[in-house]
Amino acid sequence: MAAFCRVCSSFGSFARKLLDKQNNVCHIRQLHLQEYQSKGLMQRHSVAVQQFDVTDSVQGAEEIAHKLKVKEYVVKAQILAGGRGKGTFIQNNFKGGVHLTKDPKVVKNLVKNMLGNNLVTKQTTQDGVPVKKVMIAEALDIERETYFAILMDRQHNGPVMVGSPRGGVNIEEVAETDPAAIFTVPIDIMDGIQENQVLTMADNLGFTGAKKQQAADQMTRLYNLFLDVDATQVEINPLGETPDGKVVCFDAKIEFDDNAHFRQKDIFSMEDWTESDPREIEAAQFNLNYIAMEGNIACLVNGAGLAMATMDIIKLHGGNPANFLDLGGGVKEEDVYNAFRLMTHDKHIKAILVNIFGGIVNCATIAKGITNACKSIHLELPLVVRLEGTNVDEAKTILKESGLAITSASDLDDAARKAVTSAV
């Protein structure tokens, strides 16, 4: 599946937001892993993480609690949405998706209250997200929290390290109130990460003595992980110090560009679709790039940039886009049909805008797909079509002779105006 622009992301990280804000760019759709999966990848790359294991049963929780043999446990419901600690489970009104306990017997009861129930947080819908797995890990005291991330950055044309000595839950506020506490270091993709770079970053984050070298070593290993798994971002928050002088990666988010799928099949097979919109799941099966939004004008476009421009101009004229739907380059008539079917599943739709610029895409193919789709699904919604490019004259003839109530537009501005007007 080709990567495409994402309008917003519930799970967007601080580092990505910071650099995107500086560079004025949007997100791309990326694979997101559960916390235990990210920790597993780090562990395999010799990155320091807590002892942990994951279970999908109460019996498994009991076995893990006895196996770990730690002084204190942290029990975490595994969902992608943030705010787990302050969430509530719908079915039993159990409070909190993150709990601490020193009693291995309590671990079993905590997991029992989480598994199979829907957890509602500030980032989920009111229906919550079903918890299918729970991670049980060693709870370590944190003496000091820092923030560290590596991500691909357009402005620097390669990887960038981002760090702050003020890690933890308030990191986004730090960027607003104390930008001098945020350190950014570009990495030459050909030369790789350098020892002096990670030592300088460790120094900037406030690590001293033996912990400075530990932190630098962790950063180097995280960079190796970043390269090995084709990540677009590895974010550690917090990268913390323990009272006994260890530097540990306590929490992580790792993101992957869909373009890496062909050589990272094992990783992409771990994707959890539980929290995804069913339409996005269905779209992925047809190699369509789809993101549901909250407006009432459906958009069918080829190319991420054109899709973003289409949504922007709809907003400019007072309308609201209902989705992002990019057909991509090698589109077929069947793809157009599936796209129309996906869009019309949304009962909030009042109009559909098709905006195609045919370079690789054949406008005639799009036109045939549109007419066949309209007839097959008995489309009754207003449909505005703007076509330009390869075989556009043939395409316009196909639409005109179809006998369907299709409104043609001369350009993007004209198309947006007509779509907004027809959606009222």
mmCIF file with all atom_site columns, C-alpha atoms in Angstrom, residues 31 33 41 45 224-231 256-271:
data_model
loop_
_atom_site.group_PDB
_atom_site.id
_atom_site.type_symbol
_atom_site.label_atom_id
_atom_site.label_alt_id
_atom_site.label_comp_id
_atom_site.label_asym_id
_atom_site.label_entity_id
_atom_site.label_seq_id
_atom_site.pdbx_PDB_ins_code
_atom_site.Cartn_x
_atom_site.Cartn_y
_atom_site.Cartn_z
_atom_site.occupancy
_atom_site.B_iso_or_equiv
_atom_site.pdbx_formal_charge
_atom_site.auth_seq_id
_atom_site.auth_comp_id
_atom_site.auth_asym_id
_atom_site.auth_atom_id
_atom_site.pdbx_PDB_model_num
ATOM 1  C CA . LEU A 1 31  ? 1.786  1.240  10.825 1.00 0.00 ? 31  LEU A CA 1
ATOM 2  C CA . LEU A 1 33  ? 2.439  -1.232 16.943 1.00 0.00 ? 33  LEU A CA 1
ATOM 3  C CA . LEU A 1 41  ? 11.685 -4.998 18.838 1.00 0.00 ? 41  LEU A CA 1
ATOM 4  C CA . HIS A 1 45  ? 18.189 -4.807 19.344 1.00 0.00 ? 45  HIS A CA 1
ATOM 5  C CA . ASN A 1 224 ? 20.354 0.827  14.549 1.00 0.00 ? 224 ASN A CA 1
ATOM 6  C CA . LEU A 1 225 ? 16.808 -0.324 15.294 1.00 0.00 ? 225 LEU A CA 1
ATOM 7  C CA . PHE A 1 226 ? 15.474 2.676  13.376 1.00 0.00 ? 226 PHE A CA 1
ATOM 8  C CA . LEU A 1 227 ? 17.414 1.600  10.273 1.00 0.00 ? 227 LEU A CA 1
ATOM 9  C CA . ASP A 1 228 ? 16.942 -2.161 10.578 1.00 0.00 ? 228 ASP A CA 1
ATOM 10 C CA . VAL A 1 229 ? 13.133 -2.055 10.748 1.00 0.00 ? 229 VAL A CA 1
ATOM 11 C CA . ASP A 1 230 ? 12.630 0.810  8.237  1.00 0.00 ? 230 ASP A CA 1
ATOM 12 C CA . ALA A 1 231 ? 11.074 3.018  10.891 1.00 0.00 ? 231 ALA A CA 1
ATOM 13 C CA . PHE A 1 256 ? 6.731  2.499  9.927  1.00 0.00 ? 256 PHE A CA 1
ATOM 14 C CA . ASP A 1 257 ? 6.100  3.814  6.434  1.00 0.00 ? 257 ASP A CA 1
ATOM 15 C CA . ASP A 1 258 ? 3.814  1.534  4.408  1.00 0.00 ? 258 ASP A CA 1
ATOM 16 C CA . ASN A 1 259 ? 6.416  1.587  1.630  1.00 0.00 ? 259 ASN A CA 1
ATOM 17 C CA . ALA A 1 260 ? 8.587  -0.700 3.797  1.00 0.00 ? 260 ALA A CA 1
ATOM 18 C CA . HIS A 1 261 ? 5.998  -3.485 3.728  1.00 0.00 ? 261 HIS A CA 1
ATOM 19 C CA . PHE A 1 262 ? 7.744  -5.557 1.049  1.00 0.00 ? 262 PHE A CA 1
ATOM 20 C CA . ARG A 1 263 ? 10.868 -6.093 3.175  1.00 0.00 ? 263 ARG A CA 1
ATOM 21 C CA . GLN A 1 264 ? 9.348  -5.908 6.660  1.00 0.00 ? 264 GLN A CA 1
ATOM 22 C CA . LYS A 1 265 ? 6.572  -8.465 6.249  1.00 0.00 ? 265 LYS A CA 1
ATOM 23 C CA . ASP A 1 266 ? 7.068  -9.962 9.717  1.00 0.00 ? 266 ASP A CA 1
ATOM 24 C CA . ILE A 1 267 ? 6.600  -6.559 11.326 1.00 0.00 ? 267 ILE A CA 1
ATOM 25 C CA . PHE A 1 268 ? 3.612  -5.564 9.217  1.00 0.00 ? 268 PHE A CA 1
ATOM 26 C CA . SER A 1 269 ? 1.945  -8.879 9.993  1.00 0.00 ? 269 SER A CA 1
ATOM 27 C CA . MET A 1 270 ? 1.761  -7.684 13.616 1.00 0.00 ? 270 MET A CA 1
ATOM 28 C CA . GLU A 1 271 ? -0.584 -4.815 12.753 1.00 0.00 ? 271 GLU A CA 1
#
